[in-house]
Amino acid sequence: MATAIAYLHTAFPRPFVYRSFSAGNILLDEDGVAKLTGFYFCVSIPQGETFVKVDVLAGTLGYMDEKYHRNLVVSEETDVFAFGMLMLRFLMGDIFYKYRNWKYDDDEEGEADDDNKSYHSAAMSEINDQIRQFSEETDSEAVGEGRGDDDDDSATMFKFIEEQRMEEIADQEMIEKTGEISEEELSQMKAFKMLSLRCVGHKGEIPTMVEVTKELEKIQRSLNIADSSSPFPSGESQLNFAQDMSSTVVLSNQTTNT
């Protein structure tokens, strides 16, 4: 998916911003390969500019950065933010909703089924108390002095996620299926989390989608090198960038007719 978004940002004279990226726009083919679909809301950035202002919002609340959500300003960072939120969802599983819904109501997340909503509601009180207590103990300058309440809420949430131990935020179903987690796998998960926090603007400079793609490749390769059963020889790249980009977006023409 990072490859597909990077393709939209770099393959054309005027970059295209997907702007409605979330898990609901990802399909798996018969081989389990992820394909990006639904290009209805793509917008192009005018030549020589770094952003474009749109008339209406499109996408899922919680996956929108503040510039887009509040001011309708779309840039490549709009997609980077949404991708960072999706990374957190993949890493955290159902726990992700408890953190995300601290700011947004359950009924704004159209992808959650009734069972998940019941789960989220039952956990809301606990997570609210934890984050509020954390917020009270955190210096205001550290979470964004001089910004709006929404910005402060987001900064507090991301800092809370950053400082939690991996076993407290990782998807428990994933942990159970994986079994005992090796040190290499734990390091991979930590690197994945830190990259997601960079994508949402919490940690360091916001990367481009090409940089995100390369970082994810490094994270994956680091575990493959440690895994003797890996089909990739040590040091061999898994990413043929141009080939992977074209194959990742090909399904869009079949599903959207755009």
Tab-separated table of C-alpha atoms in Angstrom:
chain	number	residue	atom	x	y	z
A	1	MET	CA	0.000	0.000	0.000
A	2	ALA	CA	2.888	2.362	0.688
A	3	THR	CA	4.151	1.539	-2.792
A	4	ALA	CA	0.774	2.351	-4.344
A	5	ILE	CA	0.495	5.720	-2.600
A	6	ALA	CA	4.106	6.543	-3.480
A	7	TYR	CA	3.275	5.766	-7.107
A	8	LEU	CA	0.437	8.299	-7.087
A	9	HIS	CA	2.759	10.900	-5.569
A	10	THR	CA	5.664	10.429	-7.969
A	11	ALA	CA	4.643	8.824	-11.270
A	12	PHE	CA	2.911	11.829	-12.829
A	13	PRO	CA	3.929	15.423	-13.652
A	14	ARG	CA	1.360	16.585	-11.101
A	15	PRO	CA	1.255	14.465	-7.930
A	16	PHE	CA	-2.032	12.772	-7.119
A	17	VAL	CA	-3.188	12.657	-3.497
A	18	TYR	CA	-5.460	9.752	-2.661
A	19	ARG	CA	-6.932	11.615	0.397
A	20	SER	CA	-9.451	8.917	1.425
A	21	PHE	CA	-7.013	6.179	2.470
A	22	SER	CA	-8.189	3.674	5.084
A	23	ALA	CA	-8.482	-0.089	5.511
A	24	GLY	CA	-11.803	-0.055	3.660
A	25	ASN	CA	-10.023	0.813	0.398
A	26	ILE	CA	-7.761	-2.242	0.471
A	27	LEU	CA	-8.689	-5.521	-1.215
A	28	LEU	CA	-6.758	-8.777	-1.260
A	29	ASP	CA	-6.512	-10.778	-4.471
A	30	GLU	CA	-6.616	-14.575	-4.633
A	31	ASP	CA	-2.922	-14.718	-3.742
A	32	GLY	CA	-3.341	-12.479	-0.700
A	33	VAL	CA	-1.691	-9.497	-2.399
A	34	ALA	CA	-3.060	-6.138	-1.257
A	35	LYS	CA	-4.544	-3.884	-3.931
A	36	LEU	CA	-5.550	-0.236	-3.584
A	37	THR	CA	-9.055	0.542	-4.878
A	38	GLY	CA	-11.519	3.435	-5.036
A	39	PHE	CA	-9.831	6.407	-6.696
A	40	TYR	CA	-12.955	8.565	-6.769
A	41	PHE	CA	-11.590	11.246	-4.464
A	42	CYS	CA	-8.050	11.591	-5.816
A	43	VAL	CA	-6.981	15.183	-6.413
A	44	SER	CA	-3.930	16.493	-8.240
A	45	ILE	CA	-1.658	19.186	-6.877
A	46	PRO	CA	-1.094	22.082	-9.320
A	47	GLN	CA	2.344	22.238	-10.885
A	48	GLY	CA	4.771	24.196	-8.748
A	49	GLU	CA	2.549	23.943	-5.656
A	50	THR	CA	2.760	21.667	-2.624
A	51	PHE	CA	-0.930	21.620	-1.734
A	52	VAL	CA	-4.423	22.204	-3.082
A	53	LYS	CA	-7.580	23.351	-1.303
A	54	VAL	CA	-10.729	21.295	-1.883
A	55	ASP	CA	-14.416	22.038	-1.385
A	56	VAL	CA	-15.496	19.003	0.632
A	57	LEU	CA	-13.990	16.362	2.903
A	58	ALA	CA	-13.679	12.776	1.707
A	59	GLY	CA	-12.455	9.892	3.807
A	60	THR	CA	-12.729	8.421	7.284
A	61	LEU	CA	-12.564	10.571	10.409
A	62	GLY	CA	-9.501	9.644	12.396
A	63	TYR	CA	-7.441	9.133	9.248
A	64	MET	CA	-7.477	12.847	8.392
A	65	ASP	CA	-4.701	15.200	9.394
A	66	GLU	CA	-5.727	18.498	10.961
A	67	LYS	CA	-4.895	20.681	7.931
A	68	TYR	CA	-7.222	18.598	5.801
A	69	HIS	CA	-9.905	18.013	8.420
A	70	ARG	CA	-10.145	21.618	9.569
A	71	ASN	CA	-9.024	23.699	6.574
A	72	LEU	CA	-9.634	21.391	3.562
A	73	VAL	CA	-5.954	21.686	2.620
A	74	VAL	CA	-4.717	18.580	0.788
A	75	SER	CA	-1.031	17.740	0.346
A	76	GLU	CA	1.062	14.605	0.084
A	77	GLU	CA	1.207	14.670	3.888
A	78	THR	CA	-2.552	14.028	3.893
A	79	ASP	CA	-1.865	10.521	2.592
A	80	VAL	CA	1.187	10.061	4.818
A	81	PHE	CA	-0.885	10.820	7.922
A	82	ALA	CA	-3.650	8.406	6.883
A	83	PHE	CA	-1.069	5.724	6.191
A	84	GLY	CA	0.473	6.257	9.640
A	85	MET	CA	-2.939	5.783	11.237
A	86	LEU	CA	-3.440	2.569	9.253
A	87	MET	CA	-0.049	1.336	10.443
A	88	LEU	CA	-1.163	1.916	14.036
A	89	ARG	CA	-4.347	-0.025	13.344
A	90	PHE	CA	-2.383	-2.968	11.935
A	91	LEU	CA	-0.025	-2.938	14.909
A	92	MET	CA	-2.613	-2.448	17.629
A	93	GLY	CA	-5.677	-4.304	16.329
A	94	ASP	CA	-8.839	-3.615	18.349
A	95	ILE	CA	-6.812	-1.603	20.858
A	96	PHE	CA	-6.388	0.984	18.104
A	97	TYR	CA	-10.083	1.868	18.316
A	98	LYS	CA	-9.869	2.482	22.054
A	99	TYR	CA	-7.159	5.056	21.470
A	100	ARG	CA	-8.596	6.569	18.304
A	101	ASN	CA	-12.115	6.777	19.708
A	102	TRP	CA	-10.849	8.748	22.662
A	103	LYS	CA	-11.117	11.618	20.202
A	104	TYR	CA	-13.799	10.378	17.773
A	105	ASP	CA	-17.142	8.727	18.525
A	106	ASP	CA	-17.625	5.045	17.669
A	107	ASP	CA	-20.364	5.791	15.143
A	108	GLU	CA	-17.916	7.803	13.037
A	109	GLU	CA	-15.922	4.664	12.249
A	110	GLY	CA	-17.992	3.007	9.549
A	111	GLU	CA	-15.775	-0.049	9.344
A	112	ALA	CA	-16.364	-1.308	12.890
A	113	ASP	CA	-19.029	-3.988	13.231
A	114	ASP	CA	-21.500	-4.224	16.113
A	115	ASP	CA	-19.377	-6.643	18.116
A	116	ASN	CA	-16.365	-4.368	17.813
A	117	LYS	CA	-18.432	-1.333	18.821
A	118	SER	CA	-19.576	-3.145	21.971
A	119	TYR	CA	-15.983	-4.007	22.705
A	120	HIS	CA	-14.900	-0.417	22.141
A	121	SER	CA	-17.660	1.019	24.339
A	122	ALA	CA	-16.773	-1.285	27.210
A	123	ALA	CA	-13.142	-0.210	27.013
A	124	MET	CA	-13.721	3.509	26.556
A	125	SER	CA	-13.984	4.439	30.233
A	126	GLU	CA	-10.693	2.725	31.064
A	127	ILE	CA	-8.753	4.234	28.173
A	128	ASN	CA	-10.209	7.690	28.781
A	129	ASP	CA	-9.050	7.585	32.388
A	130	GLN	CA	-5.584	6.427	31.383
A	131	ILE	CA	-5.082	9.119	28.748
A	132	ARG	CA	-6.532	11.895	30.908
A	133	GLN	CA	-4.237	10.933	33.751
A	134	PHE	CA	-1.312	10.834	31.348
A	135	SER	CA	-2.299	14.241	29.985
A	136	GLU	CA	-2.400	15.752	33.455
A	137	GLU	CA	1.068	14.402	34.197
A	138	THR	CA	2.543	15.650	30.900
A	139	ASP	CA	3.973	19.146	30.557
A	140	SER	CA	1.808	21.222	28.194
A	141	GLU	CA	4.785	22.320	26.122
A	142	ALA	CA	5.603	18.705	25.351
A	143	VAL	CA	2.215	18.088	23.742
A	144	GLY	CA	1.932	21.284	21.768
A	145	GLU	CA	1.767	24.705	23.336
A	146	GLY	CA	-0.126	27.307	21.343
A	147	ARG	CA	-2.168	24.859	19.251
A	148	GLY	CA	-5.870	24.118	19.201
A	149	ASP	CA	-7.599	21.639	21.463
A	150	ASP	CA	-7.790	19.021	18.701
A	151	ASP	CA	-4.041	19.310	18.104
A	152	ASP	CA	-3.370	18.931	21.816
A	153	ASP	CA	-5.643	15.880	21.990
A	154	SER	CA	-3.820	14.244	19.090
A	155	ALA	CA	-0.394	15.028	20.508
A	156	THR	CA	-1.387	13.575	23.865
A	157	MET	CA	-2.757	10.421	22.264
A	158	PHE	CA	0.338	9.840	20.119
A	159	LYS	CA	2.709	10.526	23.008
A	160	PHE	CA	0.720	8.098	25.134
A	161	ILE	CA	1.046	5.412	22.441
A	162	GLU	CA	4.755	6.166	22.049
A	163	GLU	CA	5.514	5.679	25.727
A	164	GLN	CA	3.451	2.530	26.302
A	165	ARG	CA	5.227	-0.817	26.373
A	166	MET	CA	4.736	-2.866	23.239
A	167	GLU	CA	2.900	-5.639	25.102
A	168	GLU	CA	0.346	-3.063	26.265
A	169	ILE	CA	-0.579	-1.793	22.802
A	170	ALA	CA	0.192	-4.642	20.379
A	171	ASP	CA	-2.715	-6.592	18.890
A	172	GLN	CA	-3.319	-9.413	21.375
A	173	GLU	CA	-4.767	-11.696	18.699
A	174	MET	CA	-1.597	-11.235	16.655
A	175	ILE	CA	0.544	-11.967	19.715
A	176	GLU	CA	-1.414	-15.144	20.479
A	177	LYS	CA	-1.106	-16.426	16.914
A	178	THR	CA	2.581	-15.582	16.739
A	179	GLY	CA	3.424	-17.203	20.038
A	180	GLU	CA	6.639	-16.214	21.732
A	181	ILE	CA	8.004	-13.023	20.184
A	182	SER	CA	11.724	-12.978	19.455
A	183	GLU	CA	13.927	-9.969	20.132
A	184	GLU	CA	14.166	-9.398	16.386
A	185	GLU	CA	10.384	-9.359	16.024
A	186	LEU	CA	10.025	-7.010	18.990
A	187	SER	CA	12.563	-4.640	17.435
A	188	GLN	CA	10.649	-4.818	14.165
A	189	MET	CA	7.393	-3.903	15.925
A	190	LYS	CA	9.049	-0.982	17.703
A	191	ALA	CA	10.499	0.308	14.434
A	192	PHE	CA	7.080	-0.052	12.812
A	193	LYS	CA	5.474	1.953	15.624
A	194	MET	CA	8.063	4.722	15.463
A	195	LEU	CA	7.670	5.000	11.682
A	196	SER	CA	3.905	5.324	12.103
A	197	LEU	CA	4.416	8.118	14.636
A	198	ARG	CA	6.672	9.909	12.146
A	199	CYS	CA	3.934	9.596	9.522
A	200	VAL	CA	1.369	11.279	11.765
A	201	GLY	CA	3.788	14.113	12.527
A	202	HIS	CA	4.426	13.187	16.133
A	203	LYS	CA	8.039	12.093	15.918
A	204	GLY	CA	10.664	13.865	13.842
A	205	GLU	CA	10.277	15.097	10.286
A	206	ILE	CA	7.297	13.781	8.337
A	207	PRO	CA	8.612	11.371	5.667
A	208	THR	CA	7.521	11.175	2.054
A	209	MET	CA	5.676	8.053	0.930
A	210	VAL	CA	8.760	6.944	-1.003
A	211	GLU	CA	10.744	7.178	2.238
A	212	VAL	CA	8.015	5.281	4.096
A	213	THR	CA	8.149	2.522	1.488
A	214	LYS	CA	11.918	2.205	1.804
A	215	GLU	CA	11.763	2.193	5.618
A	216	LEU	CA	9.136	-0.551	5.603
A	217	GLU	CA	11.316	-2.561	3.256
A	218	LYS	CA	14.243	-2.210	5.665
A	219	ILE	CA	12.089	-3.268	8.616
A	220	GLN	CA	10.832	-6.325	6.760
A	221	ARG	CA	14.268	-7.237	5.451
A	222	SER	CA	15.804	-6.991	8.923
A	223	LEU	CA	13.552	-9.801	10.104
A	224	ASN	CA	14.028	-11.848	6.938
A	225	ILE	CA	17.783	-11.737	7.395
A	226	ALA	CA	17.361	-13.108	10.905
A	227	ASP	CA	14.957	-15.776	9.640
A	228	SER	CA	16.788	-18.660	7.981
A	229	SER	CA	13.548	-19.744	6.303
A	230	SER	CA	13.244	-16.465	4.412
A	231	PRO	CA	13.049	-16.862	0.619
A	232	PHE	CA	15.075	-13.659	0.205
A	233	PRO	CA	18.875	-13.959	0.372
A	234	SER	CA	20.593	-11.708	2.866
A	235	GLY	CA	20.863	-8.169	1.528
A	236	GLU	CA	18.503	-8.757	-1.422
A	237	SER	CA	15.779	-6.163	-1.784
A	238	GLN	CA	12.189	-7.400	-1.760
A	239	LEU	CA	11.004	-4.283	-3.536
A	240	ASN	CA	11.243	-3.836	-7.261
A	241	PHE	CA	9.795	-0.362	-6.940
A	242	ALA	CA	8.493	0.333	-10.445
A	243	GLN	CA	7.156	-3.185	-10.962
A	244	ASP	CA	5.484	-3.329	-7.552
A	245	MET	CA	3.916	0.108	-7.986
A	246	SER	CA	2.303	-0.751	-11.321
A	247	SER	CA	0.962	-4.108	-10.087
A	248	THR	CA	-0.367	-2.601	-6.859
A	249	VAL	CA	-2.654	-0.102	-8.573
A	250	VAL	CA	-3.747	-2.188	-11.582
A	251	LEU	CA	-6.921	-3.383	-9.854
A	252	SER	CA	-8.230	0.149	-9.638
A	253	ASN	CA	-9.151	0.253	-13.332
A	254	GLN	CA	-11.235	-2.890	-12.908
A	255	THR	CA	-13.103	-1.709	-9.800
A	256	THR	CA	-13.635	2.007	-10.278
A	257	ASN	CA	-13.790	2.494	-14.051
A	258	THR	CA	-11.851	5.727	-13.595
